[in-house]
Short mmCIF file of C-alpha atoms in Angstrom, two decimals:
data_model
loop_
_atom_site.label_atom_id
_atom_site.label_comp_id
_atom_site.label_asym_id
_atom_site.label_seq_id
_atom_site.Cartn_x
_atom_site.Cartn_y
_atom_site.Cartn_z
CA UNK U 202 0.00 0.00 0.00
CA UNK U 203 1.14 3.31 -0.92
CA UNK U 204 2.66 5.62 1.97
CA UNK U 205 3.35 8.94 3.06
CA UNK U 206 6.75 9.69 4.44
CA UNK U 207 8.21 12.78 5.50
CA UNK U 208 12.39 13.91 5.13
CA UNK U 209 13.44 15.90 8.37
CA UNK U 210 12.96 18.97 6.69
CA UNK U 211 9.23 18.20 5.87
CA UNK U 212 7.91 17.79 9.38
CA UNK U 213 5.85 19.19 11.64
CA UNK U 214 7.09 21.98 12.97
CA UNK U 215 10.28 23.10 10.47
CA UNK U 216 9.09 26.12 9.05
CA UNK U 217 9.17 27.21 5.57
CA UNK U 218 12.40 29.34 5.32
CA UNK U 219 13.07 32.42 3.20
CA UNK U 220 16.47 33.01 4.13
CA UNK U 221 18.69 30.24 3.33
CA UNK U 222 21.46 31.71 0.87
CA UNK U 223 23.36 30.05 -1.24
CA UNK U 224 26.96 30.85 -2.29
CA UNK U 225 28.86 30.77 -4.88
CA UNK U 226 32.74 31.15 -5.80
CA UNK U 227 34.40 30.68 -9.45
CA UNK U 228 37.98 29.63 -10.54
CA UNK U 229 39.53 29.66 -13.57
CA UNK U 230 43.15 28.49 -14.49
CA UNK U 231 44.88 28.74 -17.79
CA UNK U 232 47.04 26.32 -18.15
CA UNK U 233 50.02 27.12 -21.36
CA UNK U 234 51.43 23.54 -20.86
CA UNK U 235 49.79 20.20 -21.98
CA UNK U 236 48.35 18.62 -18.98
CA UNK U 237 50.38 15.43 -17.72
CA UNK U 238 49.14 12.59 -15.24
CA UNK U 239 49.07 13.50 -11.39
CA UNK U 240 48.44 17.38 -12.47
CA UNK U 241 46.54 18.74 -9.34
CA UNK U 242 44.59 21.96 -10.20
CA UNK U 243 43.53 23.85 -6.83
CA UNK U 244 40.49 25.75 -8.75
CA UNK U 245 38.46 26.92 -5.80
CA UNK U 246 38.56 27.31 -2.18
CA UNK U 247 35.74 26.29 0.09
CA UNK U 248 34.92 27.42 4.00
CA UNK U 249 34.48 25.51 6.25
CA UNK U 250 31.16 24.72 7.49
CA UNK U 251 30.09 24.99 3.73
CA UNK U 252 27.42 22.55 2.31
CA UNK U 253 28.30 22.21 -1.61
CA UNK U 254 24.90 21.97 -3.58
CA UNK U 255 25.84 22.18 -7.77
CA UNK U 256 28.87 22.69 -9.55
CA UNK U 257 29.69 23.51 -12.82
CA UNK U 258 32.85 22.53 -14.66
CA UNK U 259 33.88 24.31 -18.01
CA UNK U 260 36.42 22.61 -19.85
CA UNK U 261 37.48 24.61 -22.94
CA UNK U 262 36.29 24.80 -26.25
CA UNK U 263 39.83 23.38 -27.86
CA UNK U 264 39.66 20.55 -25.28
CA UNK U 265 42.30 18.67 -22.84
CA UNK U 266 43.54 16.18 -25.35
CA UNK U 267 43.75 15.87 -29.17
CA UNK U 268 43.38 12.08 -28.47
CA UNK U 269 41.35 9.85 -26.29
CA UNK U 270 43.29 8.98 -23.19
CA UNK U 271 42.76 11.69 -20.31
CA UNK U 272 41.04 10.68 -17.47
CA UNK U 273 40.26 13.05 -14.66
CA UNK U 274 38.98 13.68 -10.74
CA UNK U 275 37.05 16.73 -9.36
CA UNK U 276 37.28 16.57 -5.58
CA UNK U 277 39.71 17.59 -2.99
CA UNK U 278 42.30 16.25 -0.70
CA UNK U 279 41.32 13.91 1.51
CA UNK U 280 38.70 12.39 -1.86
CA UNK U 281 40.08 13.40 -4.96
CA UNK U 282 37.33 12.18 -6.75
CA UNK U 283 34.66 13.22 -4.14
CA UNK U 284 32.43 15.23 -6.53
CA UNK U 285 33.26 13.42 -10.50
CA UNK U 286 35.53 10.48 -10.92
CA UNK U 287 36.71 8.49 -14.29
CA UNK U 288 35.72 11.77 -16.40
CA UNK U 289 36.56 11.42 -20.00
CA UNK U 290 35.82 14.93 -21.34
CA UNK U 291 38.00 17.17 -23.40
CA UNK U 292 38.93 14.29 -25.16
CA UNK U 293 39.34 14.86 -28.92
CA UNK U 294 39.60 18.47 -29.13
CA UNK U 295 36.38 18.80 -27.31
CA UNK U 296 35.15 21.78 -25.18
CA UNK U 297 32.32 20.14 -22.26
CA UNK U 298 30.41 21.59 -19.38
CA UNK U 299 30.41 18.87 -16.40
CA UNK U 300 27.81 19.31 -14.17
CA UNK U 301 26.54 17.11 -11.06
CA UNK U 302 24.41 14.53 -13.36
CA UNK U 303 27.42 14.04 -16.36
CA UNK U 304 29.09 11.23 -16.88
CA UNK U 305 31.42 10.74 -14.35
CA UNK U 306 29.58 12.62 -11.78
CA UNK U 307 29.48 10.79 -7.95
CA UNK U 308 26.01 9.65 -7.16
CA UNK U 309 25.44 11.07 -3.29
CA UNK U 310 28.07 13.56 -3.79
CA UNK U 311 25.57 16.49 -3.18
CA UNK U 312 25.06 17.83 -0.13
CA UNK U 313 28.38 17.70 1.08
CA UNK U 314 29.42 19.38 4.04
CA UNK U 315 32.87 20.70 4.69
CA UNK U 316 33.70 20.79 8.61
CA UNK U 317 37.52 22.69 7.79
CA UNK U 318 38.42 24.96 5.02
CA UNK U 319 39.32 23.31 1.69
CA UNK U 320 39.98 24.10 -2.06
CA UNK U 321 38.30 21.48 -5.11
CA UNK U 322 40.43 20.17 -7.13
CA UNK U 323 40.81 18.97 -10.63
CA UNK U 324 42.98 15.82 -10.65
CA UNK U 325 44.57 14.34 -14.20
CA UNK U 326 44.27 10.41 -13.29
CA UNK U 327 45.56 9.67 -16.77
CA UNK U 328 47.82 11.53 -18.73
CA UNK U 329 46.38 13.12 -22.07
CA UNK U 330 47.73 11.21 -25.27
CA UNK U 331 48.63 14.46 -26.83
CA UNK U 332 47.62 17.36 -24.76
CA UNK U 333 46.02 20.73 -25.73
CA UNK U 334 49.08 22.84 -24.84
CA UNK U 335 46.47 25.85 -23.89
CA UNK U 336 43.27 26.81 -22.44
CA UNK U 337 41.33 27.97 -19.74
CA UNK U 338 39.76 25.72 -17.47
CA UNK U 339 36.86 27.46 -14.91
CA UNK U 340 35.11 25.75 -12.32
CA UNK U 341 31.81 27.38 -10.19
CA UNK U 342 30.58 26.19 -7.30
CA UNK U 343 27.49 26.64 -5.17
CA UNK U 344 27.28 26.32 -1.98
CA UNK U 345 25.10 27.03 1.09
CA UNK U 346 26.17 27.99 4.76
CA UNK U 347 23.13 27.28 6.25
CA UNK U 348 21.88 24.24 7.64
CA UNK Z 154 12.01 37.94 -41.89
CA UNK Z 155 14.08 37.42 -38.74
CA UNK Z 156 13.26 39.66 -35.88
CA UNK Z 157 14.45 41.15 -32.07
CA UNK Z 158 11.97 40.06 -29.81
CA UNK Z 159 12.33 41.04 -26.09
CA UNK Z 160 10.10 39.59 -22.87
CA UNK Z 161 8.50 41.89 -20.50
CA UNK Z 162 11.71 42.33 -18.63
CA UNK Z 163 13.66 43.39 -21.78
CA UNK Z 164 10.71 45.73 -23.13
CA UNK Z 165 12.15 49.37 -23.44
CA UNK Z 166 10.68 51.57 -21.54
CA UNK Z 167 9.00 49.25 -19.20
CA UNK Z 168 11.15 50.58 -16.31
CA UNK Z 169 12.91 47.38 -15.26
CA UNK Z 170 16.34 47.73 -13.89
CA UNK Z 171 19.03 45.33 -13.95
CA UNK Z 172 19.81 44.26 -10.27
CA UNK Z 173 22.34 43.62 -8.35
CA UNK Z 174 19.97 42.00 -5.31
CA UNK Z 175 17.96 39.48 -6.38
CA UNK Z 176 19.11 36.83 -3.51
CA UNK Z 177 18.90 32.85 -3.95
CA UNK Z 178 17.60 30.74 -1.84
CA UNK Z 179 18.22 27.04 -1.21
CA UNK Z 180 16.66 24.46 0.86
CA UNK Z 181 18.32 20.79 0.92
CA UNK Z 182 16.65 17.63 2.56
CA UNK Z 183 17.64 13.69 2.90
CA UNK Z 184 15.35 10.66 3.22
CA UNK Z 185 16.64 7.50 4.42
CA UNK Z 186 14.40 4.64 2.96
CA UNK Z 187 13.43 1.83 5.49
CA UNK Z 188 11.28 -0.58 3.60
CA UNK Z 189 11.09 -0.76 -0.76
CA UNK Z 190 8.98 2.27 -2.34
CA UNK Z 191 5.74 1.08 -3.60
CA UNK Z 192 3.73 2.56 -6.00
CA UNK Z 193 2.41 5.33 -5.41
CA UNK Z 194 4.92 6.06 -2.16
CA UNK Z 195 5.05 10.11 -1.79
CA UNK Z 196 8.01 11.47 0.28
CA UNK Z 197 7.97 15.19 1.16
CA UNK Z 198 11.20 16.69 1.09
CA UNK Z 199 11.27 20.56 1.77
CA UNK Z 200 9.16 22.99 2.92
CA UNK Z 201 8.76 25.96 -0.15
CA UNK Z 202 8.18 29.12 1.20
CA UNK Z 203 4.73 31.01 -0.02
CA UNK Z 204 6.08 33.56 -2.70
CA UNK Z 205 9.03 31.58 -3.82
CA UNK Z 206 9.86 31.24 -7.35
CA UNK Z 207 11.63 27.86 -8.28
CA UNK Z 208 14.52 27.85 -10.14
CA UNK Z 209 15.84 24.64 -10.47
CA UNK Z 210 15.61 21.09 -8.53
CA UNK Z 211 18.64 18.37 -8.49
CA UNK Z 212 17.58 14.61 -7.13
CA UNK Z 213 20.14 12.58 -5.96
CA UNK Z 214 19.31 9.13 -5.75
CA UNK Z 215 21.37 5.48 -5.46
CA UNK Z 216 19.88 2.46 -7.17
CA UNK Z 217 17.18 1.72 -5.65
CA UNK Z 218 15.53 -1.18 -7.53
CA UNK Z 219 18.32 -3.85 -8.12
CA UNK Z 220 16.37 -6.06 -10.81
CA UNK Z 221 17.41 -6.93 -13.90
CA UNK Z 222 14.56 -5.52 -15.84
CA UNK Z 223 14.56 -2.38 -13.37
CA UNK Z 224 10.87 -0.63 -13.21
CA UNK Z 225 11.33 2.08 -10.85
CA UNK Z 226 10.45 6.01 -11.67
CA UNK Z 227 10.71 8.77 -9.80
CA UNK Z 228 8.70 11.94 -10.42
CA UNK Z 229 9.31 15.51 -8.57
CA UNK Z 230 6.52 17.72 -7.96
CA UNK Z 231 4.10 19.67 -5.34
CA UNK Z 232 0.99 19.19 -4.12
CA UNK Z 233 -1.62 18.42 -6.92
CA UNK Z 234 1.24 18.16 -9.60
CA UNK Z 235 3.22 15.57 -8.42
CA UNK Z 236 5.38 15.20 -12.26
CA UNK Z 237 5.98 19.11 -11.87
CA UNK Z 238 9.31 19.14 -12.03
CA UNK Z 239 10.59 15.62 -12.91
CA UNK Z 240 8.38 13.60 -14.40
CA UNK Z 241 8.67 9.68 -14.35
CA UNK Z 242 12.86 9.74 -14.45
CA UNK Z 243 14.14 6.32 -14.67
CA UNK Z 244 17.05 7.48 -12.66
CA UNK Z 245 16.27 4.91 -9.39
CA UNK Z 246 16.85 2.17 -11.79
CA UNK Z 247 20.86 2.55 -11.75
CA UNK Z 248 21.53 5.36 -9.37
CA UNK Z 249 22.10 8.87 -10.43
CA UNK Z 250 21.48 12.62 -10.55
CA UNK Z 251 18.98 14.81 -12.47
CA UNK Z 252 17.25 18.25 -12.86
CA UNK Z 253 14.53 20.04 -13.42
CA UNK Z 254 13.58 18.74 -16.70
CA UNK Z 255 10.22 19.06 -17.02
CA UNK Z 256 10.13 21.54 -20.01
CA UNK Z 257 7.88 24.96 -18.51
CA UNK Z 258 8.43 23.96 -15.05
CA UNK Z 259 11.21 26.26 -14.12
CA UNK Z 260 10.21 30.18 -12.59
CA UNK Z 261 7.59 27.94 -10.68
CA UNK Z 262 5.79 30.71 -8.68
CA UNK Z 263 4.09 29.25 -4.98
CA UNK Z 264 1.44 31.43 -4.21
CA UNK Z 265 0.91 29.46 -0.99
CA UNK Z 266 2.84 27.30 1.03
CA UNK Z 267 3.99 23.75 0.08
CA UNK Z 268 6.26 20.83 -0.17
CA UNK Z 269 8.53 19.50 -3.10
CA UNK Z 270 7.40 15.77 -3.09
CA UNK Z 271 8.93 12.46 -4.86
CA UNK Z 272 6.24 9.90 -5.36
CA UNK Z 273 7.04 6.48 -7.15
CA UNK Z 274 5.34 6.72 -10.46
CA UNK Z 275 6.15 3.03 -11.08
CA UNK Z 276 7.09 0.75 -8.50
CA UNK Z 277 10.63 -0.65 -8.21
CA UNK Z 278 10.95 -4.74 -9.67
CA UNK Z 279 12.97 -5.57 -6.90
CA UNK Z 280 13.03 -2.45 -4.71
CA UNK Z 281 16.40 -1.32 -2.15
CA UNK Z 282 15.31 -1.77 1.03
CA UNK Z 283 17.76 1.09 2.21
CA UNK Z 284 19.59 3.85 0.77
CA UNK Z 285 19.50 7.83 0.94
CA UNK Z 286 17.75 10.45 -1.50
CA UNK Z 287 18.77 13.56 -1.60
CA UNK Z 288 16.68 16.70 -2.89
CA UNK Z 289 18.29 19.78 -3.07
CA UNK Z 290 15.99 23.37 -4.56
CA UNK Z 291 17.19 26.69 -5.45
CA UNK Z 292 14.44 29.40 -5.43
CA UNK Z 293 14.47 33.27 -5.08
CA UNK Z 294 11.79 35.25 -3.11
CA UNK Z 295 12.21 38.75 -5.48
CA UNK Z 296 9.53 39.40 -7.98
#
């Protein structure tokens, strides 16, 4: 039979809220060198205390790699592939947004709350077969400090 | 012939400003499941304010029906349009993370009160007995 259930934030009691904000911060890094494997890429930092809700990921229009081998991480230090792991865009000289819900994305990665101050990170996790030697890479993230 | 159209917050002359303060809001809930979702199942998630416009929704869900031929859907909505938002998504079926996506259902304006709600629009083949969704909505209180 069919139920009604209720999340925490649905019960009795919890009022409505107007005033929850949300947050953002943006990063970009050009890089003028081809990308090689282990490449860490501290595009962001967060606070701590910050709950991340979206994120948006803007690999250039030229790409990472003229062929099909990169392979890369968006998290941070102590999970480098907290947020997107295995991601395969940029290959072949192709520009990609990346977005919570792409391919490579980490299924119960939102809603993550940071208790210290942290940056995100792109991490190469396989080198590029021939890397785009330039390009800007921007990352934005949203995030909320309430609770 | 091809021409500039504008909407009524583009119209010259119509004395809109472009601002600097219109504020979003976010409200973020989980659920953790206990028994299978049946059919029908409706979880309410968050509380939307009365005069919030909704901007955009993102489900986060594992797998929650672990069959072979996988039946599950999930639809987002409020009360009295339950596939609002996200209508019938298959994404229980492998575990996943989607949108809004329900094409006119963004700038969603609550005149009153209300709750975002899943419901189960088919029932899982062989439903998770545990596992955490995860709602998150982004909405702004300006006009």
């Amino acid at each position: 039979m069919a139920s009604t259930f209720q999340s925490a934030k649905a019960k009795a009691g919890i009022p409505a809220r107007t005033g929850l904000g949300i947050c953002s911060v943006s990063g970009s890094y050009t890089f003028l060198a081809a990308l090689v494997d282990e490449d860490v890429i501290e595009m962001v930092k967060i606070p701590a205390g910050a709950t991340i809700l979206d994120w948006l990921l803007d690999i250039p229009a030229t790409g990472l790699d003229t062929g099909t081998a990169i392979v890369f991480d968006l998290g941070d230090g102590a999970s480098t592939g907290r947020f997107a792991t295995g991601c395969v865009q940029g290959r072949s000289s192709a520009g990609a947004l990346v977005r919570p819900g792409s391919t490579g994305s980490v299924v119960g990665a939102t809603q993550y709350q940071y208790t210290a101050e942290d940056t995100i990170d792109f991490h190469v996790t396989t080198a590029p077969t021939t890397g785009v030697a330039e390009g800007v890479l921007k990352l934005t993230v949203f995030y909320t400090m309430d609770l | 012939m091809a021409s500039t159209l504008y909407s009524s917050d583009c119209t010259d002359g119509n004395g809109v400003q472009p601002r600097a303060g219109l504020n979003l809001c976010t409200v973020s809930a989980t659920y953790a499941l206990a028994a299978a979702l049946e059919l029908d199942d409706l979880i309410h998630m968050v509380k939307i304010p009365a005069g919030a416009t909704l901007l955009d929704v993102i489900l986060d869900v594992p797998d929650l029906d672990s069959d072979g031929s996988p039946a599950l859907t999930l639809s987002v909505g409020y009360t009295g349009a339950l596939e609002a938002f996200i209508s019938q998504s298959t994404v229980g079926q492998a575990g996943g993370i989607v949108r809004l996506s329900v094409p006119g259902g963004s700038q969603k304006l609550f005149a009153a009160e209300d709750t975002l709600q899943i419901s189960a629009t088919a029932a899982p083949a062989t439903g998770a007995t545990e596992g955490t969704i995860k709602l998150t909505a982004i909405y702004t209180m300006d006009p």
